[in-house]
PDB file of C-alpha atoms and ligand atoms in Angstrom:
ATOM      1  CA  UNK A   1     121.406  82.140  95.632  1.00 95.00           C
ATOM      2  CA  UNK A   2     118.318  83.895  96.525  1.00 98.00           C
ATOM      3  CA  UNK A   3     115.669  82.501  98.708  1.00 98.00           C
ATOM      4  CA  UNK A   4     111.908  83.909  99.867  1.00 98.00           C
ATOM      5  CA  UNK A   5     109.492  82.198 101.499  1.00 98.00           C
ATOM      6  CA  UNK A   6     105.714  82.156 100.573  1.00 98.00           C
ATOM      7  CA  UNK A   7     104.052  81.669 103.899  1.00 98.00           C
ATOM      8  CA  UNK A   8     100.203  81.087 104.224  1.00 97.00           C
ATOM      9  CA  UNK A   9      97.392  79.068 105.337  1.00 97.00           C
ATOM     10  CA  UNK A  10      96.396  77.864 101.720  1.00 98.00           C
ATOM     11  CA  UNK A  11      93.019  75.787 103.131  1.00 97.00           C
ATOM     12  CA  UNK A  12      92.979  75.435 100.402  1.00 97.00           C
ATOM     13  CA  UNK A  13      95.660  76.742  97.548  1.00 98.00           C
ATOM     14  CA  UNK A  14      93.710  78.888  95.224  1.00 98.00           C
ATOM     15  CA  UNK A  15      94.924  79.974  91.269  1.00 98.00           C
ATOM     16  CA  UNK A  16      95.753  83.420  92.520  1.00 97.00           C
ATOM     17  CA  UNK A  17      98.400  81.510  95.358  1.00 98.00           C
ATOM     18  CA  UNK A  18      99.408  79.815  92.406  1.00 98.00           C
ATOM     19  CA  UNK A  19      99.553  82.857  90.497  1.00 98.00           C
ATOM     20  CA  UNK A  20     101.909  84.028  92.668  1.00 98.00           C
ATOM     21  CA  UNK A  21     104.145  81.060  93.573  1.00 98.00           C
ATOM     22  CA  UNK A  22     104.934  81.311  89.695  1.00 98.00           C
ATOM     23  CA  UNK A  23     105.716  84.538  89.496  1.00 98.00           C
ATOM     24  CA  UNK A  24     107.762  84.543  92.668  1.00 98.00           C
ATOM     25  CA  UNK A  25     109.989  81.209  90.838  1.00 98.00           C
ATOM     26  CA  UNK A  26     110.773  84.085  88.216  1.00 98.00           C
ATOM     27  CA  UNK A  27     112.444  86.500  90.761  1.00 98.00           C
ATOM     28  CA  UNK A  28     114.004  84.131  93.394  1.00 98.00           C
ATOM     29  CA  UNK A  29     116.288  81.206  92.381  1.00 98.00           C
ATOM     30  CA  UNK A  30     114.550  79.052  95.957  1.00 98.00           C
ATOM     31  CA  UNK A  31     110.786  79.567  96.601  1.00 98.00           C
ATOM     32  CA  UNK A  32     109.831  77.833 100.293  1.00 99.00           C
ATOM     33  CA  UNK A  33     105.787  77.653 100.146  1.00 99.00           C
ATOM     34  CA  UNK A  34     105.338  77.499 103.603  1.00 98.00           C
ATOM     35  CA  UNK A  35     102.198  76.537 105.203  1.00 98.00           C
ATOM     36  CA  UNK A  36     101.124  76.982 108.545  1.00 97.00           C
ATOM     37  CA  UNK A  37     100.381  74.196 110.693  1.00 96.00           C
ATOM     38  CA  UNK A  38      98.878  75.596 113.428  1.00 83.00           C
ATOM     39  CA  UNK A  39      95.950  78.073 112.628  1.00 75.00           C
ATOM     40  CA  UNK A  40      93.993  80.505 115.008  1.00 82.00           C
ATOM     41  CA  UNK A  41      91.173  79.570 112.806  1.00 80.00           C
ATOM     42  CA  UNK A  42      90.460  75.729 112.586  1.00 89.00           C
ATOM     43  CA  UNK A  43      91.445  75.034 109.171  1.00 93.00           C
ATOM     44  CA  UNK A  44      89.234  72.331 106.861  1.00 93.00           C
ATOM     45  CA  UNK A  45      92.258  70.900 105.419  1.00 95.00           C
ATOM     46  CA  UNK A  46      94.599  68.860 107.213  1.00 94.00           C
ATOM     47  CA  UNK A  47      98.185  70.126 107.053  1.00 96.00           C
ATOM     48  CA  UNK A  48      98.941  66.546 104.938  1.00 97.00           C
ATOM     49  CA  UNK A  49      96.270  67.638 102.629  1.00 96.00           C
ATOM     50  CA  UNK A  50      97.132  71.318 102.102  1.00 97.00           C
ATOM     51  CA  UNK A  51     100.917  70.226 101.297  1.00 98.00           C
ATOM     52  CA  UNK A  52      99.939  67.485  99.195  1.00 98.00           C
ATOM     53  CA  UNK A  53      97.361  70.101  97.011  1.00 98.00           C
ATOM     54  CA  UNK A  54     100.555  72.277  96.275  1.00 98.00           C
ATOM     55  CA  UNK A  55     103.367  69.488  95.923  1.00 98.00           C
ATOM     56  CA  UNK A  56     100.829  68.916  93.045  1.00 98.00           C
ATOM     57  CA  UNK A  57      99.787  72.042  91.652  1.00 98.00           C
ATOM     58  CA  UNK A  58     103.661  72.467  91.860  1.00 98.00           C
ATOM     59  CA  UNK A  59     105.004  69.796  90.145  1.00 96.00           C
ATOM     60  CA  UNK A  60     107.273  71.230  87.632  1.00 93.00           C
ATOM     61  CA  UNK A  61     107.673  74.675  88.510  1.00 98.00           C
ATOM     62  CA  UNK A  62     111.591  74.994  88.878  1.00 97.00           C
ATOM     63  CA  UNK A  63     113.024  75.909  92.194  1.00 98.00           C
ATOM     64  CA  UNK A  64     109.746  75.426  94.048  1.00 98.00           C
ATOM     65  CA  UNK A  65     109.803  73.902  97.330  1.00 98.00           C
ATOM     66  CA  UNK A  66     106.826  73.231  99.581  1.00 98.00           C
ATOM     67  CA  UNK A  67     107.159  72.717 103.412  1.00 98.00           C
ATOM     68  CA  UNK A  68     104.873  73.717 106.841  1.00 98.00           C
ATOM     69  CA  UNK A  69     106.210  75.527 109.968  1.00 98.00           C
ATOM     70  CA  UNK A  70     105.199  76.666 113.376  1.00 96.00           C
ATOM     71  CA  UNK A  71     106.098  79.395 115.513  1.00 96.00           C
ATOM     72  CA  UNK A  72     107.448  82.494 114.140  1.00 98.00           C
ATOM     73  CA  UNK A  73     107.613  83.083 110.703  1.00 98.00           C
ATOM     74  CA  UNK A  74     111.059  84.757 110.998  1.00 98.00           C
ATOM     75  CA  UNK A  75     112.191  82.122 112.676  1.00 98.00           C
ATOM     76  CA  UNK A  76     111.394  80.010 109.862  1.00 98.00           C
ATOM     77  CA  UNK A  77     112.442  82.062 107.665  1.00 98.00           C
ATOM     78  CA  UNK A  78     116.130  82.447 109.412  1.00 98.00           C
ATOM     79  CA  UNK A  79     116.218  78.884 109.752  1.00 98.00           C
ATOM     80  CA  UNK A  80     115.631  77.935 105.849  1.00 98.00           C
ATOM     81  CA  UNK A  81     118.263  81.561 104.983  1.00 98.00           C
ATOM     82  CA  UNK A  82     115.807  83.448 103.513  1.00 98.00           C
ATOM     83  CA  UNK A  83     116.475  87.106 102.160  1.00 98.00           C
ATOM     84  CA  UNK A  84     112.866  87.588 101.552  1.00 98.00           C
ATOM     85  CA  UNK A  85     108.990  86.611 102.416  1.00 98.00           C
ATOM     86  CA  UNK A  86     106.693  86.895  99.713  1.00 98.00           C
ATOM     87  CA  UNK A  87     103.097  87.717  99.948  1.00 98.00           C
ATOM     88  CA  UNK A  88     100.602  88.497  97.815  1.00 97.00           C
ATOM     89  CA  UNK A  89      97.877  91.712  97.656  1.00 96.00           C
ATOM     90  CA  UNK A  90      94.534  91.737  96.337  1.00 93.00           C
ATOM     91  CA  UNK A  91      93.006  94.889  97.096  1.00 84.00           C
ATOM     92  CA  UNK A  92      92.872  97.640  99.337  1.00 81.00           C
ATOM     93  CA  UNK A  93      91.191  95.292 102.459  1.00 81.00           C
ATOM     94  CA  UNK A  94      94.323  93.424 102.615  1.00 89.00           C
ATOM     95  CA  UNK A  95      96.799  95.832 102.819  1.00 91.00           C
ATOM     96  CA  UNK A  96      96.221  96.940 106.301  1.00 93.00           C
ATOM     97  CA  UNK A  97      97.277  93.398 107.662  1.00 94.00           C
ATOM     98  CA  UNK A  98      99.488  92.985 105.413  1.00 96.00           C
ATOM     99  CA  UNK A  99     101.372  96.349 106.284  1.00 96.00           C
ATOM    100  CA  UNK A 100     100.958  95.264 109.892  1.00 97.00           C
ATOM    101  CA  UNK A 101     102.417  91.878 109.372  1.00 97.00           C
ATOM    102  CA  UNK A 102     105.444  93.416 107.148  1.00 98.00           C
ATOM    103  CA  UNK A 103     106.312  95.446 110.289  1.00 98.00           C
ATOM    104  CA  UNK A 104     105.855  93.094 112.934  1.00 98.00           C
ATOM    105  CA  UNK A 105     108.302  90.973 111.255  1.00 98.00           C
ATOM    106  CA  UNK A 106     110.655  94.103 110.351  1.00 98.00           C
ATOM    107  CA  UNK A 107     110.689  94.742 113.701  1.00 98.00           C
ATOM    108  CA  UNK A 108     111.430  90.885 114.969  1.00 98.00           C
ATOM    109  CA  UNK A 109     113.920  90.309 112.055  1.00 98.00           C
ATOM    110  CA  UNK A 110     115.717  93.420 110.015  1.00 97.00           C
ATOM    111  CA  UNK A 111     117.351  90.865 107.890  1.00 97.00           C
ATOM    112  CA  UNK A 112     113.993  89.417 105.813  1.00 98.00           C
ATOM    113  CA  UNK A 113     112.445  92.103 103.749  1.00 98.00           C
ATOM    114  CA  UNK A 114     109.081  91.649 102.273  1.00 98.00           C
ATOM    115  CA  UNK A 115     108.060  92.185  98.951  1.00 98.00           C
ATOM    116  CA  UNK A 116     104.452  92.270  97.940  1.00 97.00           C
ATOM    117  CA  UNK A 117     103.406  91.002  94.653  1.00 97.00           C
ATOM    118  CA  UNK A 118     100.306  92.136  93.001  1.00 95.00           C
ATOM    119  CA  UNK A 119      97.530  89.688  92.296  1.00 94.00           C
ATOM    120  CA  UNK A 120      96.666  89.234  88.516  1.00 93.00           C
ATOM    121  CA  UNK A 121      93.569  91.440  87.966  1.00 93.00           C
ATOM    122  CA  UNK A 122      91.277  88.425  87.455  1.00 94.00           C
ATOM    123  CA  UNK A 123      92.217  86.689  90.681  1.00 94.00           C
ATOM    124  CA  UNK A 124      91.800  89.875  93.217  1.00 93.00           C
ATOM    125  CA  UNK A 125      88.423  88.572  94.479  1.00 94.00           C
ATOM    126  CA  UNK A 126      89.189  84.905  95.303  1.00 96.00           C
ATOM    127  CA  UNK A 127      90.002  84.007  98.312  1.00 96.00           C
ATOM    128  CA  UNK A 128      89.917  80.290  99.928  1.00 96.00           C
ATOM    129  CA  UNK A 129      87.114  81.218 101.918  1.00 95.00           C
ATOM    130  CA  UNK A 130      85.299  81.609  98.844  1.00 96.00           C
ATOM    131  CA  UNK A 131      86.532  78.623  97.267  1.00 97.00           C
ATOM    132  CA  UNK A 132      85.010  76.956 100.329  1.00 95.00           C
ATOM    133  CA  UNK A 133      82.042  78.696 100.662  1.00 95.00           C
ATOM    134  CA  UNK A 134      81.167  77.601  96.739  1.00 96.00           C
ATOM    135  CA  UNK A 135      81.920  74.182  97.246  1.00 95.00           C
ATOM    136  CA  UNK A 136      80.058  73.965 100.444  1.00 94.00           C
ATOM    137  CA  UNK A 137      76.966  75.311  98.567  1.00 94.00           C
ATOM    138  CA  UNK A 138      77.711  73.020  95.649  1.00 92.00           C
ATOM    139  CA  UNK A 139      78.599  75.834  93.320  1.00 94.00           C
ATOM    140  CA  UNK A 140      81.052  75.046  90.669  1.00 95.00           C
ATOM    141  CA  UNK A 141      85.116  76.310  92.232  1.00 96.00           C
ATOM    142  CA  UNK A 142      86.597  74.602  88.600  1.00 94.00           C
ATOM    143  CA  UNK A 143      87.947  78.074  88.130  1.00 95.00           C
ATOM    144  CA  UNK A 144      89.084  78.953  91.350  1.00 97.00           C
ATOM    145  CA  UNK A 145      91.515  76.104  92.481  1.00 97.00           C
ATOM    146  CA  UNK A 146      94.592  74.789  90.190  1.00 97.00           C
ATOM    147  CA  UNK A 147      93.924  72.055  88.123  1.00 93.00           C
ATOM    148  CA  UNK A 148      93.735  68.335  89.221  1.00 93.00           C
ATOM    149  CA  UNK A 149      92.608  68.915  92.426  1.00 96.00           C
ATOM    150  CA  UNK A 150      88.981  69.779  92.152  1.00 95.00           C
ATOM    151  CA  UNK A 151      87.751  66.455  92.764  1.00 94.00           C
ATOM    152  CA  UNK A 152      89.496  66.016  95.780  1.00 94.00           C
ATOM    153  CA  UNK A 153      88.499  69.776  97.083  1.00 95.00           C
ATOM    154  CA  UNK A 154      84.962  69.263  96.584  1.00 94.00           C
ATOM    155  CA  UNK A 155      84.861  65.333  98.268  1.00 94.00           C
ATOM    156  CA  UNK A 156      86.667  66.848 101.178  1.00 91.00           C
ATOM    157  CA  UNK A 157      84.092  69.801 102.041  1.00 90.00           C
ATOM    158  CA  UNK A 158      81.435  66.724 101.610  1.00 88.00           C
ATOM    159  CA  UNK A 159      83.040  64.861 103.924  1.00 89.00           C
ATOM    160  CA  UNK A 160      83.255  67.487 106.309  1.00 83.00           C
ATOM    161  CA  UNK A 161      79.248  69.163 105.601  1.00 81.00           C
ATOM    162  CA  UNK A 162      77.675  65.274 106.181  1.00 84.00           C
ATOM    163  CA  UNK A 163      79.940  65.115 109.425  1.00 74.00           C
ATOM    164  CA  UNK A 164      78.044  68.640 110.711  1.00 63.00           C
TER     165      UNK A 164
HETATM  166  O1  LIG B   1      97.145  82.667 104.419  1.00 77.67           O
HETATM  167  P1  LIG B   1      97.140  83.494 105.686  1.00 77.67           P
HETATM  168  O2  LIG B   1      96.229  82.872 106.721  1.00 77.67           O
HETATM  169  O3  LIG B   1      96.810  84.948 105.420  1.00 77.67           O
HETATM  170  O4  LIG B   1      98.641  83.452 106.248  1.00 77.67           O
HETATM  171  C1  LIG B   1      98.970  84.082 107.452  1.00 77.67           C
HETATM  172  C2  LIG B   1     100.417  83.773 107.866  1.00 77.67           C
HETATM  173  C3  LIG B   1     100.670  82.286 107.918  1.00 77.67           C
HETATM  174  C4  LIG B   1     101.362  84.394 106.860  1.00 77.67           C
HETATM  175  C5  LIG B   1     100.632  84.440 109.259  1.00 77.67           C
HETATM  176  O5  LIG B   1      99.609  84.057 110.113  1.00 77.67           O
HETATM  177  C6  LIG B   1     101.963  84.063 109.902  1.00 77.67           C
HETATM  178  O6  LIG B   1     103.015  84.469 109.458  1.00 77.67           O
HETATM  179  N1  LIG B   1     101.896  83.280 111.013  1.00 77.67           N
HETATM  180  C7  LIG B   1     103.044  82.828 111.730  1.00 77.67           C
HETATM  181  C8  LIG B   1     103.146  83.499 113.104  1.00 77.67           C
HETATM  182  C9  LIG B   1     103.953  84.782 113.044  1.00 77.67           C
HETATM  183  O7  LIG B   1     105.092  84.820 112.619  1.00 77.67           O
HETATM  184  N2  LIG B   1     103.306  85.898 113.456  1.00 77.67           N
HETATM  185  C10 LIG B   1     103.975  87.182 113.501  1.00 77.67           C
HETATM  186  C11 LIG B   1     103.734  88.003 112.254  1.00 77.67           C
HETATM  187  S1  LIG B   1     102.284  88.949 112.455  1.00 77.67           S
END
């Protein structure tokens, strides 16, 4: 059985994570989306609220699990007997930190390999900044995030702009 993990922040999940978590169910039999509890950068979501967003989105997509971790990603990733991580590219800007990250954990952990998927052509500009930054500014994100969780998106970045 083969598993990779699909780590990220996803503050929130995004059609081009979804894009990938899809596309990742075709290769592996096991797909861990695992999100990051605890971020350098505060996230808006809670970690209950960025889980529940992709058991959602999720539903239904064979062999897709979603869970959070802390600590080392390796670690995780030994823990849960992962052969792979997953991660996604957009363009050129990403690769750099990407390439950095792939090495870093190379370097901590020979056994995981990483294997970069591209994004779909029409998702390489979003991000969940952007997703944010739209909402925030009352811009319409219908097209950005996965569907059935708009609503909730957009009353959770209200929430958090009256509490500023
Ligand atoms: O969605 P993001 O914010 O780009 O995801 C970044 C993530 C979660 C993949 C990365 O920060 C991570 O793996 N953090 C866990 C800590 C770790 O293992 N760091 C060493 C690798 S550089």
């Amino acid at each position: 059985m083969t598993t990779a993990i699909y780590p990220g922040s996803f503050d929130p999940v995004t059609v081009g994570h979804l894009d990938i978590i899809k596309r990742a169910a075709k290769l592996f039999d096991h797909v861990i989306v695992a999100v990051l509890v605890n971020m350098e950068k505060k996230p808006w979501f809670t970690i209950e609220e960025r889980t529940a967003f992709l058991r959602k989105v999720t539903e239904g997509i064979k062999g897709v699990e979603i869970a959070s971790f802390d600590g080392l990603l390796v670690d995780f990733a030994a823990r849960r007997h992962a052969q792979a991580i997953v991660k996604g590219l957009r363009a050129v800007s990403d690769f750099e930190y990407e390439f950095q990250m792939a090495l870093t954990n190379r370097k901590l952990d020979d056994n995981i390999e990483t294997v970069f998927l591209t994004s779909s052509a029409e998702n390489m500009y979003l991000s969940s900044s952007i997703v944010k930054q739209v909402g925030l500014f009352g811009g319409d994100i219908e097209t950005f995030v996965p569907d059935g969780i708009k609503d909730d998106i957009l009353l959770r970045i209200k929430q958090r702009s009256q509490k500023k």
